[in-house]
Short mmCIF file of C-alpha atoms in Angstrom, two decimals:
data_model
loop_
_atom_site.label_atom_id
_atom_site.label_comp_id
_atom_site.label_asym_id
_atom_site.label_seq_id
_atom_site.Cartn_x
_atom_site.Cartn_y
_atom_site.Cartn_z
CA UNK A 1 -66.87 -175.40 -20.21
CA UNK A 2 -67.47 -172.62 -22.54
CA UNK A 3 -65.18 -170.39 -20.44
CA UNK A 4 -62.41 -172.80 -20.55
CA UNK A 5 -62.69 -173.14 -24.32
CA UNK A 6 -62.65 -169.42 -24.76
CA UNK A 7 -59.60 -169.01 -22.60
CA UNK A 8 -57.90 -171.80 -24.57
CA UNK A 9 -58.73 -170.28 -27.80
CA UNK A 10 -57.56 -166.65 -26.70
CA UNK A 11 -54.23 -168.25 -25.40
CA UNK A 12 -53.57 -170.04 -28.60
CA UNK A 13 -54.43 -166.99 -30.71
CA UNK A 14 -51.95 -164.84 -28.71
CA UNK A 15 -49.20 -167.55 -29.32
CA UNK A 16 -50.01 -167.67 -32.97
CA UNK A 17 -50.11 -163.90 -33.30
CA UNK A 18 -46.58 -163.74 -31.89
CA UNK A 19 -45.32 -166.32 -34.33
CA UNK A 20 -46.92 -164.49 -37.27
CA UNK A 21 -45.35 -161.18 -36.00
CA UNK A 22 -41.93 -162.96 -35.61
CA UNK A 23 -42.17 -164.46 -39.18
CA UNK A 24 -43.13 -160.93 -40.44
CA UNK A 25 -40.15 -159.19 -38.83
CA UNK A 26 -37.72 -161.82 -40.11
CA UNK A 27 -39.23 -161.58 -43.53
CA UNK A 28 -38.74 -157.83 -43.67
CA UNK A 29 -35.16 -158.25 -42.77
CA UNK A 30 -34.51 -161.24 -45.02
CA UNK A 31 -36.83 -161.73 -47.91
CA UNK A 32 -37.68 -165.46 -48.33
CA UNK A 33 -37.13 -166.41 -44.76
CA UNK A 34 -40.88 -167.03 -44.02
CA UNK A 35 -41.22 -169.42 -46.92
CA UNK A 36 -38.18 -171.37 -45.52
CA UNK A 37 -39.41 -171.18 -41.89
CA UNK A 38 -42.88 -172.42 -42.68
CA UNK A 39 -42.04 -174.76 -45.58
CA UNK A 40 -42.39 -177.79 -43.58
CA UNK A 41 -46.03 -177.61 -43.87
CA UNK A 42 -45.85 -178.30 -47.67
CA UNK A 43 -43.76 -181.50 -46.98
CA UNK A 44 -45.31 -184.85 -46.25
CA UNK A 45 -43.03 -185.33 -43.20
CA UNK A 46 -44.13 -182.09 -41.66
CA UNK A 47 -47.91 -182.90 -42.14
CA UNK A 48 -47.49 -186.38 -40.73
CA UNK A 49 -45.62 -185.03 -37.67
CA UNK A 50 -48.38 -182.32 -37.10
CA UNK A 51 -51.02 -185.17 -37.50
CA UNK A 52 -49.44 -187.66 -35.24
CA UNK A 53 -48.54 -185.15 -32.35
CA UNK A 54 -52.21 -183.54 -32.52
CA UNK A 55 -53.72 -186.95 -32.57
CA UNK A 56 -51.78 -188.18 -29.53
CA UNK A 57 -52.14 -184.97 -27.57
CA UNK A 58 -55.92 -184.70 -28.48
CA UNK A 59 -56.49 -188.04 -26.90
CA UNK A 60 -54.66 -187.35 -23.78
CA UNK A 61 -56.24 -183.76 -23.57
CA UNK A 62 -59.86 -185.14 -24.27
CA UNK A 63 -59.53 -187.81 -21.59
CA UNK A 64 -57.88 -185.59 -18.93
CA UNK A 65 -59.51 -182.23 -19.39
CA UNK A 66 -62.22 -182.66 -22.07
CA UNK A 67 -62.34 -180.85 -25.35
CA UNK A 68 -61.65 -177.34 -23.98
CA UNK A 69 -57.86 -177.47 -24.50
CA UNK A 70 -57.81 -179.04 -28.04
CA UNK A 71 -56.54 -175.81 -29.50
CA UNK A 72 -53.43 -176.18 -27.49
CA UNK A 73 -52.88 -179.73 -28.81
CA UNK A 74 -53.14 -178.21 -32.37
CA UNK A 75 -50.63 -175.46 -31.64
CA UNK A 76 -48.12 -177.99 -30.03
CA UNK A 77 -48.53 -180.24 -33.05
CA UNK A 78 -47.46 -177.28 -35.28
CA UNK A 79 -44.64 -176.23 -33.07
CA UNK A 80 -43.28 -179.75 -32.71
CA UNK A 81 -43.39 -180.20 -36.59
CA UNK A 82 -41.60 -176.98 -36.96
CA UNK A 83 -38.90 -177.97 -34.37
CA UNK A 84 -38.38 -181.44 -36.38
CA UNK A 85 -38.49 -180.09 -39.78
CA UNK A 86 -36.02 -181.62 -42.30
CA UNK A 87 -32.81 -179.84 -42.57
CA UNK A 88 -32.00 -177.76 -45.71
CA UNK A 89 -29.31 -179.04 -47.84
#
């Protein structure tokens, strides 16, 4: 179980690092783009989306594979909320 949890954490850490680097490169090219890209986390709709997806995936993950893959559920919730963020006017 511990090995599975460690590999899940390592995998999600790699994906998060790639997202952070992508955001940093875009911010260097276009100042203010990072705030626009991750601004959905300050909106109620974005936070509710993260919460709903994480709860749903956590329930499925917990019953199917145990708690080892919960970091992936959290990352999936974050990515789904970013995809469904409200469009800018």
